[in-house]
Amino acid sequence: MTPFSNAPIMFEQTTDARAMIAASAGRVRFVDVPEQRMLAIDGTGRPGDMAFREAMSALYPVAYTLHFALKRKGMGGPVGTLEGLYWADDAMPSLAIPDFGATSPEQFHWRLMVPVPADATPVDVEVAIAEVRRRKAPAAIDALHVETLHEGPSVQTLHVGAYDKEGPTLQRLQQAIQGAGLRRHGCHHEIYVSDPNRTAPDRLKTVLRQPVTSPAAP
């Protein structure tokens, strides 16, 4: 665990991706999120709209193609969980926690992501993208790129329920941040543990994460 400057908080550390996103409803975790390469597609508009679905339709085939290519080499790991960063104006990151009801789709920005396995080389990733472009040609494939995400000290909790019912959980997260003498910075981050196509809305599990910094930090 690592202490945060100017705050009496110890942030948990782990290199295990599954342990990093472990969460329980009602429990807030302070975690030091390590650097991670991500397959990513940026877009605008309300989550679930056409651009959002097209991004998913490009990310998942590349993630699975990469997974099986690594498996044939005797390497790999499971395909990572879908994740999303959200911000409310053109300058990423800006963050006030987004209000889905108040922010118009034209003003809303997102980045959908799937983690890149640690064993994958840049060439492995490029080959997987090229193969999906050749075989499936999903609409958003040319927008797919690799980003290195390093959030560092962050606060997270588990939301159970529909995506549009996250308000009270986000409020509890913000109360924990303020209670620790910290402030938000960077983008609101959601990690989609449940598959919405297989899970009832009231049982969906989503990890809500917010990077934080000390009040004195720039």
mmCIF file of C-alpha atoms in Angstrom:
data_model
loop_
_atom_site.group_PDB
_atom_site.id
_atom_site.type_symbol
_atom_site.label_atom_id
_atom_site.label_comp_id
_atom_site.label_asym_id
_atom_site.label_seq_id
_atom_site.Cartn_x
_atom_site.Cartn_y
_atom_site.Cartn_z
ATOM 1 C CA MET A 1 0.000 0.000 0.000
ATOM 2 C CA THR A 2 1.130 3.537 -0.753
ATOM 3 C CA PRO A 3 0.317 6.646 1.317
ATOM 4 C CA PHE A 4 -1.112 9.582 -0.580
ATOM 5 C CA SER A 5 0.660 12.881 -0.084
ATOM 6 C CA ASN A 6 -1.131 15.148 2.436
ATOM 7 C CA ALA A 7 -3.872 12.574 3.083
ATOM 8 C CA PRO A 8 -4.024 9.854 5.786
ATOM 9 C CA ILE A 9 -5.078 7.217 3.256
ATOM 10 C CA MET A 10 -3.279 4.031 2.230
ATOM 11 C CA PHE A 11 -4.006 3.027 -1.363
ATOM 12 C CA GLU A 12 -4.070 -0.700 -2.088
ATOM 13 C CA GLN A 13 -1.680 -1.962 -4.742
ATOM 14 C CA THR A 14 -1.886 -5.071 -6.891
ATOM 15 C CA THR A 15 -0.748 -6.146 -10.334
ATOM 16 C CA ASP A 16 -3.617 -8.636 -10.671
ATOM 17 C CA ALA A 17 -6.264 -7.172 -12.972
ATOM 18 C CA ARG A 18 -9.118 -9.144 -11.406
ATOM 19 C CA ALA A 19 -8.114 -8.120 -7.894
ATOM 20 C CA MET A 20 -7.897 -4.492 -8.986
ATOM 21 C CA ILE A 21 -11.556 -4.390 -10.048
ATOM 22 C CA ALA A 22 -12.884 -6.474 -7.150
ATOM 23 C CA ALA A 23 -15.604 -4.499 -5.390
ATOM 24 C CA SER A 24 -18.555 -4.897 -3.065
ATOM 25 C CA ALA A 25 -21.718 -2.822 -2.909
ATOM 26 C CA GLY A 26 -21.480 -0.349 -0.055
ATOM 27 C CA ARG A 27 -17.698 -0.700 0.296
ATOM 28 C CA VAL A 28 -15.365 2.001 -0.982
ATOM 29 C CA ARG A 29 -11.827 0.970 -1.959
ATOM 30 C CA PHE A 30 -8.812 3.250 -2.230
ATOM 31 C CA VAL A 31 -6.621 1.710 -4.940
ATOM 32 C CA ASP A 32 -3.396 2.685 -6.703
ATOM 33 C CA VAL A 33 -4.204 1.744 -10.300
ATOM 34 C CA PRO A 34 -1.129 0.693 -12.311
ATOM 35 C CA GLU A 35 -0.422 1.651 -15.899
ATOM 36 C CA GLN A 36 -2.415 -0.389 -18.417
ATOM 37 C CA ARG A 37 -2.507 -0.515 -22.217
ATOM 38 C CA MET A 38 -6.029 -0.379 -23.577
ATOM 39 C CA LEU A 39 -7.728 -0.987 -26.893
ATOM 40 C CA ALA A 40 -9.757 2.208 -27.170
ATOM 41 C CA ILE A 41 -12.319 4.020 -29.290
ATOM 42 C CA ASP A 42 -13.459 7.596 -28.586
ATOM 43 C CA GLY A 43 -16.898 8.925 -29.324
ATOM 44 C CA THR A 44 -19.606 11.383 -28.417
ATOM 45 C CA GLY A 45 -23.255 10.979 -27.571
ATOM 46 C CA ARG A 46 -25.322 9.060 -25.068
ATOM 47 C CA PRO A 47 -24.027 5.592 -24.080
ATOM 48 C CA GLY A 48 -25.966 2.935 -25.964
ATOM 49 C CA ASP A 49 -26.422 5.014 -29.105
ATOM 50 C CA MET A 50 -25.238 3.791 -32.508
ATOM 51 C CA ALA A 51 -21.653 5.087 -32.186
ATOM 52 C CA PHE A 52 -21.350 3.405 -28.795
ATOM 53 C CA ARG A 53 -22.590 0.068 -30.157
ATOM 54 C CA GLU A 54 -20.299 0.341 -33.178
ATOM 55 C CA ALA A 55 -17.335 0.875 -30.856
ATOM 56 C CA MET A 56 -18.190 -2.291 -28.947
ATOM 57 C CA SER A 57 -18.569 -4.179 -32.232
ATOM 58 C CA ALA A 58 -14.959 -3.302 -33.100
ATOM 59 C CA LEU A 59 -13.342 -3.659 -29.673
ATOM 60 C CA TYR A 60 -14.569 -7.137 -28.831
ATOM 61 C CA PRO A 61 -13.541 -8.876 -32.089
ATOM 62 C CA VAL A 62 -10.035 -7.420 -31.787
ATOM 63 C CA ALA A 63 -9.804 -8.421 -28.120
ATOM 64 C CA TYR A 64 -10.847 -12.003 -28.875
ATOM 65 C CA THR A 65 -8.631 -12.247 -31.962
ATOM 66 C CA LEU A 66 -5.680 -11.077 -29.864
ATOM 67 C CA HIS A 67 -6.594 -13.490 -27.063
ATOM 68 C CA PHE A 68 -6.640 -16.541 -29.333
ATOM 69 C CA ALA A 69 -3.457 -15.483 -31.142
ATOM 70 C CA LEU A 70 -1.644 -15.311 -27.798
ATOM 71 C CA LYS A 71 -3.189 -18.610 -26.702
ATOM 72 C CA ARG A 72 -1.711 -20.297 -29.780
ATOM 73 C CA LYS A 73 1.689 -19.050 -28.590
ATOM 74 C CA GLY A 74 1.127 -20.522 -25.147
ATOM 75 C CA MET A 75 0.453 -17.106 -23.616
ATOM 76 C CA GLY A 76 -2.635 -15.130 -22.887
ATOM 77 C CA GLY A 77 -5.132 -14.579 -20.121
ATOM 78 C CA PRO A 78 -8.872 -13.922 -20.270
ATOM 79 C CA VAL A 79 -10.391 -11.214 -22.445
ATOM 80 C CA GLY A 80 -10.666 -8.126 -20.275
ATOM 81 C CA THR A 81 -13.830 -6.420 -19.109
ATOM 82 C CA LEU A 82 -15.355 -3.562 -21.120
ATOM 83 C CA GLU A 83 -14.555 -0.194 -19.535
ATOM 84 C CA GLY A 84 -15.567 3.393 -20.214
ATOM 85 C CA LEU A 85 -14.186 6.839 -19.446
ATOM 86 C CA TYR A 86 -16.649 9.740 -19.464
ATOM 87 C CA TRP A 87 -16.208 13.497 -19.503
ATOM 88 C CA ALA A 88 -18.405 16.475 -20.166
ATOM 89 C CA ASP A 89 -16.575 18.830 -22.533
ATOM 90 C CA ASP A 90 -14.037 18.796 -25.340
ATOM 91 C CA ALA A 91 -10.977 19.040 -23.105
ATOM 92 C CA MET A 92 -10.241 15.559 -21.765
ATOM 93 C CA PRO A 93 -10.137 15.153 -18.884
ATOM 94 C CA SER A 94 -12.273 17.876 -17.294
ATOM 95 C CA LEU A 95 -14.527 16.109 -14.907
ATOM 96 C CA ALA A 96 -17.520 16.946 -13.130
ATOM 97 C CA ILE A 97 -19.214 13.598 -12.633
ATOM 98 C CA PRO A 98 -21.478 13.377 -15.674
ATOM 99 C CA ASP A 99 -25.191 13.826 -15.193
ATOM 100 C CA PHE A 100 -26.840 11.632 -17.810
ATOM 101 C CA GLY A 101 -30.130 13.437 -17.381
ATOM 102 C CA ALA A 102 -28.763 16.970 -17.642
ATOM 103 C CA THR A 103 -26.000 16.595 -20.227
ATOM 104 C CA SER A 104 -27.140 16.579 -23.831
ATOM 105 C CA PRO A 105 -25.730 13.867 -26.116
ATOM 106 C CA GLU A 106 -23.909 16.480 -28.204
ATOM 107 C CA GLN A 107 -21.912 17.562 -25.133
ATOM 108 C CA PHE A 108 -21.120 14.098 -23.797
ATOM 109 C CA HIS A 109 -17.803 12.357 -24.512
ATOM 110 C CA TRP A 110 -16.673 8.799 -23.875
ATOM 111 C CA ARG A 111 -13.815 6.409 -24.472
ATOM 112 C CA LEU A 112 -14.699 2.703 -24.573
ATOM 113 C CA MET A 113 -11.823 0.374 -23.745
ATOM 114 C CA VAL A 114 -10.773 -3.250 -23.325
ATOM 115 C CA PRO A 115 -7.436 -4.051 -21.627
ATOM 116 C CA VAL A 116 -4.543 -5.307 -23.747
ATOM 117 C CA PRO A 117 -3.021 -8.524 -22.298
ATOM 118 C CA ALA A 118 0.378 -7.977 -20.719
ATOM 119 C CA ASP A 119 1.981 -10.567 -23.025
ATOM 120 C CA ALA A 120 0.827 -8.840 -26.232
ATOM 121 C CA THR A 121 3.450 -6.943 -28.216
ATOM 122 C CA PRO A 122 2.568 -3.880 -30.317
ATOM 123 C CA VAL A 123 2.934 -6.106 -33.389
ATOM 124 C CA ASP A 124 0.472 -8.640 -31.922
ATOM 125 C CA VAL A 125 -2.061 -5.861 -31.473
ATOM 126 C CA GLU A 126 -1.590 -4.467 -34.978
ATOM 127 C CA VAL A 127 -1.943 -7.937 -36.508
ATOM 128 C CA ALA A 128 -5.185 -8.526 -34.577
ATOM 129 C CA ILE A 129 -6.615 -5.189 -35.735
ATOM 130 C CA ALA A 130 -5.640 -5.898 -39.331
ATOM 131 C CA GLU A 131 -7.223 -9.353 -39.195
ATOM 132 C CA VAL A 132 -10.530 -8.013 -37.850
ATOM 133 C CA ARG A 133 -10.494 -5.230 -40.451
ATOM 134 C CA ARG A 134 -10.014 -7.834 -43.200
ATOM 135 C CA ARG A 135 -12.524 -10.432 -41.930
ATOM 136 C CA LYS A 136 -15.300 -8.324 -40.418
ATOM 137 C CA ALA A 137 -14.657 -4.681 -41.329
ATOM 138 C CA PRO A 138 -16.655 -3.253 -38.378
ATOM 139 C CA ALA A 139 -17.680 0.359 -38.866
ATOM 140 C CA ALA A 140 -15.483 1.728 -36.059
ATOM 141 C CA ILE A 141 -12.328 -0.306 -36.746
ATOM 142 C CA ASP A 142 -10.360 2.651 -38.150
ATOM 143 C CA ALA A 143 -11.005 4.598 -34.928
ATOM 144 C CA LEU A 144 -9.548 1.827 -32.763
ATOM 145 C CA HIS A 145 -6.196 2.671 -31.211
ATOM 146 C CA VAL A 146 -4.062 1.755 -28.212
ATOM 147 C CA GLU A 147 -3.931 4.109 -25.236
ATOM 148 C CA THR A 148 -1.795 3.807 -22.104
ATOM 149 C CA LEU A 149 -3.980 4.607 -19.107
ATOM 150 C CA HIS A 150 -2.343 5.450 -15.788
ATOM 151 C CA GLU A 151 -4.878 6.624 -13.229
ATOM 152 C CA GLY A 152 -2.816 6.115 -10.084
ATOM 153 C CA PRO A 153 -4.567 6.824 -6.759
ATOM 154 C CA SER A 154 -8.293 6.246 -7.227
ATOM 155 C CA VAL A 155 -11.452 5.579 -5.263
ATOM 156 C CA GLN A 156 -13.959 2.969 -6.411
ATOM 157 C CA THR A 157 -17.078 1.121 -5.378
ATOM 158 C CA LEU A 158 -19.627 -1.290 -6.840
ATOM 159 C CA HIS A 159 -22.970 -0.184 -8.201
ATOM 160 C CA VAL A 160 -25.650 -2.863 -8.456
ATOM 161 C CA GLY A 161 -28.570 -1.894 -10.662
ATOM 162 C CA ALA A 162 -29.419 -0.096 -13.872
ATOM 163 C CA TYR A 163 -26.911 2.316 -15.343
ATOM 164 C CA ASP A 164 -29.330 5.243 -15.078
ATOM 165 C CA LYS A 165 -29.715 4.594 -11.335
ATOM 166 C CA GLU A 166 -26.066 5.234 -10.458
ATOM 167 C CA GLY A 167 -26.736 8.625 -8.833
ATOM 168 C CA PRO A 168 -26.856 7.545 -5.146
ATOM 169 C CA THR A 169 -23.783 5.314 -5.574
ATOM 170 C CA LEU A 170 -21.864 8.184 -7.176
ATOM 171 C CA GLN A 171 -22.895 10.429 -4.297
ATOM 172 C CA ARG A 172 -21.522 7.924 -1.781
ATOM 173 C CA LEU A 173 -18.293 7.745 -3.761
ATOM 174 C CA GLN A 174 -17.986 11.524 -3.735
ATOM 175 C CA GLN A 175 -18.663 11.627 0.015
ATOM 176 C CA ALA A 176 -15.827 9.140 0.557
ATOM 177 C CA ILE A 177 -13.479 11.278 -1.541
ATOM 178 C CA GLN A 178 -14.362 14.435 0.364
ATOM 179 C CA GLY A 179 -14.200 12.628 3.706
ATOM 180 C CA ALA A 180 -10.637 11.554 2.933
ATOM 181 C CA GLY A 181 -9.624 15.127 2.181
ATOM 182 C CA LEU A 182 -9.128 14.418 -1.523
ATOM 183 C CA ARG A 183 -10.536 15.805 -4.742
ATOM 184 C CA ARG A 184 -11.424 14.318 -8.098
ATOM 185 C CA HIS A 185 -9.285 14.659 -11.169
ATOM 186 C CA GLY A 186 -9.313 12.891 -14.484
ATOM 187 C CA CYS A 187 -12.277 11.079 -15.947
ATOM 188 C CA HIS A 188 -15.158 9.231 -14.391
ATOM 189 C CA HIS A 189 -14.446 5.533 -15.049
ATOM 190 C CA GLU A 190 -16.941 2.671 -15.306
ATOM 191 C CA ILE A 191 -16.014 -1.024 -15.494
ATOM 192 C CA TYR A 192 -18.843 -3.225 -16.751
ATOM 193 C CA VAL A 193 -18.636 -6.449 -14.757
ATOM 194 C CA SER A 194 -22.000 -7.744 -16.009
ATOM 195 C CA ASP A 195 -23.132 -8.426 -19.554
ATOM 196 C CA PRO A 196 -26.286 -6.295 -20.074
ATOM 197 C CA ASN A 197 -27.494 -8.790 -22.692
ATOM 198 C CA ARG A 198 -27.579 -11.563 -20.084
ATOM 199 C CA THR A 199 -28.342 -9.709 -16.862
ATOM 200 C CA ALA A 200 -31.530 -8.055 -15.638
ATOM 201 C CA PRO A 201 -31.119 -4.275 -15.226
ATOM 202 C CA ASP A 202 -31.608 -4.407 -11.443
ATOM 203 C CA ARG A 203 -28.795 -6.985 -11.123
ATOM 204 C CA LEU A 204 -26.158 -5.313 -13.304
ATOM 205 C CA LYS A 205 -22.784 -4.877 -11.598
ATOM 206 C CA THR A 206 -20.634 -1.870 -12.492
ATOM 207 C CA VAL A 207 -17.443 -0.739 -10.771
ATOM 208 C CA LEU A 208 -17.442 3.062 -10.506
ATOM 209 C CA ARG A 209 -13.943 4.543 -10.218
ATOM 210 C CA GLN A 210 -12.681 8.079 -9.813
ATOM 211 C CA PRO A 211 -8.991 9.098 -9.847
ATOM 212 C CA VAL A 212 -8.162 11.476 -7.013
ATOM 213 C CA THR A 213 -5.500 13.910 -5.935
ATOM 214 C CA SER A 214 -4.787 16.070 -2.914
ATOM 215 C CA PRO A 215 -6.485 19.473 -2.699
ATOM 216 C CA ALA A 216 -3.109 21.207 -2.989
ATOM 217 C CA ALA A 217 -2.074 19.376 -6.168
ATOM 218 C CA PRO A 218 -2.317 21.261 -9.496
#
